[in-house]
Amino acid sequence: MTDYQQIKAELEGIAIEDNPAMVLRKSRDFYWYSPILKAQLEHVTGDLIVSPENEDELIKVLKVAFKHDAPVTARGGGTGNYGQSMPLSGGIVLDMTKMNRIKLIEPGRVIAEPGIICAELDRQTKAHSGQELRFHPSTTGQATLGGFIAGGSGGVGSVHWGGLRDLGNVLRLRIVTLEAEPRVMELTSLDLLKVSHAYGTNGIITEVEMPLAPAYEWVDVIVGHDSFMDAVRFSDHLASSTGILTKEIAPIAAPVPYNYFTRLKPFLEEGESISVVMVAPHSIEPFKALVEVHGGTIRYRSDTAENTKGVPRAYELGWNHTTLRAMKMEPDNFTYLQVQYPSPGHVAKVQEMCAIFGDEVIGHLEFLRFDGAIQCSGLPLVRYTTPERLEEIIRIHEENGCPVFNPHRYTLEEGGMKQTDERQLEFKKETDPKGLLNPGKMIAWDDPEFDFKAGKNYLFKGITAVTGE
Ligand code: FAD
């Protein structure tokens, strides 16, 4: 039995919380988006919240955890979707939000601690030198930079820059291992693949170096269309119009916008599907021309609307905020999927899936650059009935050439976003020999029989798959 009172005593001087209600609250994330994970993970809670203020304190925490065999699960803003930051084996919930300083801003890059909130980072880089992150999660107001890298994939800006999986979109990570004498490691280029989207299973990120892009006063625009496929074709054309600078392009099918985007209702038409767009101010005129070509109607523009009070920013309508808005109003009726529609046939694939599922799977796409080409990922809303039907919907997508990154699984491999290979496993053995970092999330660690070469499609490929060596 791990002696948490003893751990508390040995960590004197570092902020600790063990009030069970508080610990339970900080042991949750947005796992409840999935009815499957909701049932599986509802009971999960940690034993202590420990909040280091700097790397020295963090090293002390990890050293003590190693000595007492205490599991350690890092936590940023707790906005992850698949139980990523939930401590399956209890133990220490490592709250990283006090490590939130910016260390350096230069043209094209920023160095910061991992606990900084993404929107705050953008605020400071913009004020300093008119720069911002290339892309951020739609949870930018709550999510930390470290949590985004360890748990996210891409987001607002990915239509231009691609995602976290792309080389160059993270420049350097500094991590601390969980050993008798924790070591500090600096990772760059291909080595970053070991730690990005690894749920903090192989080191705690203590410093992040990110590339920056020029910041703009992005204009939020909602375009109304007669049908979802009209919205998709317009969005596809816009995404591949490289002269028009956009940061977000998300077609969303009726009835979602009118029924669930309550603050926008006065601007919207019932029955219309929409495209949610963020456009750079200098691109507004060519953008308007493209809307006209496609017969769309601009329903809302943040730069000309008489009253924007209470209207959410465009990015808080897209990504998993679309899901959130529907689930808030009808919690028991909806869940969602994460679908890839490979280019160049992505628009046709979307149409095929819409024809198969009709209103049971309601379209929501995010356009993005994937391996250099424009394609779309789907976060469709699913009218949930049973686990069996959900599995069937996933199977039908995959049989039709649309891979699903299953958001109803809490392990790295089953979610399909992260490939573990022999090198990933070796790195885990090196950085976390006792398997105490976020236990239960990496099947390859728990199951020696795990088949690395099962041929599954992964978003974050292993180093071996990327280099072919
Ligand atoms: P947490 O949830 O706290 O942690 C995520 C993972 O990272 C956990 O496994 C945790 O253990 C690990 N971790 C945290 N800090 C560290 C650290 N310092 N070192 C090592 N491991 C660490 N995701 C996207 O990619 N794009 C989106 O646009 C997006 N939109 C979303 C919208 C909504 C409404 C919701 C609920 C989720 C969304 N997500 C999105 C998922 C999630 O918000 C993001 O991935 C977010 O960036 C996670 O940051 P966080 O600080 O909340 O991380």
mmCIF file of N, CA, C and O in Angstrom, residues 178 201-202 411-413 420-421 424-450 452:
data_model
loop_
_atom_site.group_PDB
_atom_site.id
_atom_site.type_symbol
_atom_site.label_atom_id
_atom_site.label_comp_id
_atom_site.label_asym_id
_atom_site.label_seq_id
_atom_site.Cartn_x
_atom_site.Cartn_y
_atom_site.Cartn_z
ATOM 1 N N LEU A 178 10.851 9.571 -14.656
ATOM 2 C CA LEU A 178 10.438 9.119 -13.324
ATOM 3 C C LEU A 178 11.335 7.946 -12.927
ATOM 4 O O LEU A 178 11.058 6.792 -13.244
ATOM 5 N N THR A 201 2.923 9.482 -20.596
ATOM 6 C CA THR A 201 3.293 8.138 -20.133
ATOM 7 C C THR A 201 4.794 7.913 -20.144
ATOM 8 O O THR A 201 5.266 6.876 -19.676
ATOM 9 N N ASN A 202 5.561 8.858 -20.720
ATOM 10 C CA ASN A 202 7.007 8.610 -20.808
ATOM 11 C C ASN A 202 7.825 9.868 -20.500
ATOM 12 O O ASN A 202 8.854 10.110 -21.112
ATOM 13 N N THR A 411 -7.080 3.941 -24.145
ATOM 14 C CA THR A 411 -5.652 3.635 -24.353
ATOM 15 C C THR A 411 -5.141 4.340 -25.614
ATOM 16 O O THR A 411 -5.910 4.637 -26.530
ATOM 17 N N LEU A 412 -3.834 4.582 -25.617
ATOM 18 C CA LEU A 412 -3.207 5.253 -26.756
ATOM 19 C C LEU A 412 -3.462 4.484 -28.041
ATOM 20 O O LEU A 412 -3.846 5.053 -29.061
ATOM 21 N N GLU A 413 -3.262 3.176 -27.989
ATOM 22 C CA GLU A 413 -3.305 2.380 -29.221
ATOM 23 C C GLU A 413 -4.732 2.220 -29.738
ATOM 24 O O GLU A 413 -4.974 2.346 -30.935
ATOM 25 N N THR A 420 2.309 2.896 -30.957
ATOM 26 C CA THR A 420 3.485 2.519 -30.166
ATOM 27 C C THR A 420 4.245 1.476 -30.974
ATOM 28 O O THR A 420 3.652 0.573 -31.545
ATOM 29 N N ASP A 421 5.554 1.648 -31.039
ATOM 30 C CA ASP A 421 6.402 0.660 -31.702
ATOM 31 C C ASP A 421 7.486 0.257 -30.711
ATOM 32 O O ASP A 421 7.486 0.699 -29.553
ATOM 33 N N GLN A 424 9.216 3.185 -29.106
ATOM 34 C CA GLN A 424 8.383 3.891 -28.129
ATOM 35 C C GLN A 424 8.405 3.140 -26.791
ATOM 36 O O GLN A 424 8.532 3.734 -25.730
ATOM 37 N N LEU A 425 8.309 1.815 -26.890
ATOM 38 C CA LEU A 425 8.304 0.985 -25.685
ATOM 39 C C LEU A 425 9.670 1.054 -24.994
ATOM 40 O O LEU A 425 9.741 1.168 -23.763
ATOM 41 N N GLU A 426 10.746 1.019 -25.778
ATOM 42 C CA GLU A 426 12.097 1.135 -25.208
ATOM 43 C C GLU A 426 12.237 2.465 -24.461
ATOM 44 O O GLU A 426 12.808 2.531 -23.383
ATOM 45 N N PHE A 427 11.702 3.529 -25.078
ATOM 46 C CA PHE A 427 11.800 4.861 -24.462
ATOM 47 C C PHE A 427 11.026 4.892 -23.144
ATOM 48 O O PHE A 427 11.468 5.462 -22.154
ATOM 49 N N LYS A 428 9.883 4.247 -23.125
ATOM 50 C CA LYS A 428 9.071 4.171 -21.893
ATOM 51 C C LYS A 428 9.862 3.434 -20.802
ATOM 52 O O LYS A 428 9.887 3.851 -19.642
ATOM 53 N N LYS A 429 10.540 2.337 -21.192
ATOM 54 C CA LYS A 429 11.319 1.577 -20.202
ATOM 55 C C LYS A 429 12.436 2.451 -19.624
ATOM 56 O O LYS A 429 12.784 2.355 -18.458
ATOM 57 N N GLU A 430 12.983 3.313 -20.497
ATOM 58 C CA GLU A 430 14.090 4.169 -20.088
ATOM 59 C C GLU A 430 13.627 5.303 -19.159
ATOM 60 O O GLU A 430 14.290 5.640 -18.192
ATOM 61 N N THR A 431 12.464 5.882 -19.490
ATOM 62 C CA THR A 431 12.028 7.082 -18.767
ATOM 63 C C THR A 431 11.139 6.770 -17.565
ATOM 64 O O THR A 431 10.991 7.600 -16.675
ATOM 65 N N ASP A 432 10.545 5.567 -17.569
ATOM 66 C CA ASP A 432 9.573 5.225 -16.522
ATOM 67 C C ASP A 432 9.671 3.727 -16.214
ATOM 68 O O ASP A 432 8.735 2.969 -16.471
ATOM 69 N N PRO A 433 10.831 3.308 -15.671
ATOM 70 C CA PRO A 433 11.077 1.859 -15.528
ATOM 71 C C PRO A 433 10.039 1.138 -14.671
ATOM 72 O O PRO A 433 9.811 -0.048 -14.867
ATOM 73 N N LYS A 434 9.400 1.834 -13.739
ATOM 74 C CA LYS A 434 8.398 1.157 -12.900
ATOM 75 C C LYS A 434 6.984 1.251 -13.477
ATOM 76 O O LYS A 434 6.032 0.749 -12.879
ATOM 77 N N GLY A 435 6.832 1.945 -14.601
ATOM 78 C CA GLY A 435 5.497 2.061 -15.205
ATOM 79 C C GLY A 435 4.532 2.859 -14.348
ATOM 80 O O GLY A 435 3.350 2.525 -14.258
ATOM 81 N N LEU A 436 5.028 3.946 -13.748
ATOM 82 C CA LEU A 436 4.181 4.729 -12.832
ATOM 83 C C LEU A 436 3.540 5.938 -13.507
ATOM 84 O O LEU A 436 2.666 6.580 -12.931
ATOM 85 N N LEU A 437 3.994 6.273 -14.719
ATOM 86 C CA LEU A 437 3.452 7.471 -15.372
ATOM 87 C C LEU A 437 2.148 7.138 -16.098
ATOM 88 O O LEU A 437 2.134 6.338 -17.034
ATOM 89 N N ASN A 438 1.067 7.743 -15.656
ATOM 90 C CA ASN A 438 -0.279 7.553 -16.226
ATOM 91 C C ASN A 438 -0.552 6.079 -16.552
ATOM 92 O O ASN A 438 -0.807 5.717 -17.713
ATOM 93 N N PRO A 439 -0.506 5.205 -15.536
ATOM 94 C CA PRO A 439 -0.619 3.765 -15.788
ATOM 95 C C PRO A 439 -1.943 3.388 -16.451
ATOM 96 O O PRO A 439 -2.964 4.033 -16.223
ATOM 97 N N GLY A 440 -1.868 2.342 -17.266
ATOM 98 C CA GLY A 440 -3.081 1.796 -17.883
ATOM 99 C C GLY A 440 -3.412 2.376 -19.236
ATOM 100 O O GLY A 440 -4.357 1.949 -19.896
ATOM 101 N N LYS A 441 -2.597 3.356 -19.700
ATOM 102 C CA LYS A 441 -2.947 4.027 -20.960
ATOM 103 C C LYS A 441 -2.172 3.453 -22.162
ATOM 104 O O LYS A 441 -2.532 3.741 -23.295
ATOM 105 N N MET A 442 -1.097 2.690 -21.907
ATOM 106 C CA MET A 442 -0.313 2.163 -23.031
ATOM 107 C C MET A 442 -0.371 0.634 -23.017
ATOM 108 O O MET A 442 0.224 -0.019 -22.159
ATOM 109 N N ILE A 443 -1.105 0.063 -23.972
ATOM 110 C CA ILE A 443 -1.283 -1.393 -23.973
ATOM 111 C C ILE A 443 0.066 -2.086 -24.143
ATOM 112 O O ILE A 443 0.331 -3.115 -23.537
ATOM 113 N N ALA A 444 0.915 -1.519 -25.008
ATOM 114 C CA ALA A 444 2.201 -2.159 -25.296
ATOM 115 C C ALA A 444 3.015 -2.363 -24.016
ATOM 116 O O ALA A 444 3.807 -3.295 -23.922
ATOM 117 N N TRP A 445 2.824 -1.504 -23.039
ATOM 118 C CA TRP A 445 3.538 -1.644 -21.760
ATOM 119 C C TRP A 445 2.921 -2.767 -20.931
ATOM 120 O O TRP A 445 3.620 -3.595 -20.346
ATOM 121 N N ASP A 446 1.587 -2.806 -20.907
ATOM 122 C CA ASP A 446 0.894 -3.759 -20.032
ATOM 123 C C ASP A 446 0.835 -5.156 -20.621
ATOM 124 O O ASP A 446 0.712 -6.133 -19.892
ATOM 125 N N ASP A 447 0.879 -5.271 -21.966
ATOM 126 C CA ASP A 447 0.684 -6.568 -22.605
ATOM 127 C C ASP A 447 1.901 -6.924 -23.457
ATOM 128 O O ASP A 447 2.066 -6.414 -24.573
ATOM 129 N N PRO A 448 2.756 -7.807 -22.956
ATOM 130 C CA PRO A 448 3.977 -8.154 -23.703
ATOM 131 C C PRO A 448 3.671 -8.805 -25.060
ATOM 132 O O PRO A 448 4.528 -8.831 -25.940
ATOM 133 N N GLU A 449 2.436 -9.297 -25.232
ATOM 134 C CA GLU A 449 2.066 -9.944 -26.491
ATOM 135 C C GLU A 449 1.569 -8.933 -27.534
ATOM 136 O O GLU A 449 1.182 -9.305 -28.634
ATOM 137 N N PHE A 450 1.543 -7.648 -27.168
ATOM 138 C CA PHE A 450 0.935 -6.653 -28.059
ATOM 139 C C PHE A 450 1.581 -6.678 -29.444
ATOM 140 O O PHE A 450 2.800 -6.692 -29.578
ATOM 141 N N PHE A 452 2.680 -4.980 -32.539
ATOM 142 C CA PHE A 452 2.985 -3.646 -33.059
ATOM 143 C C PHE A 452 2.599 -3.491 -34.527
ATOM 144 O O PHE A 452 2.419 -2.413 -35.029
#
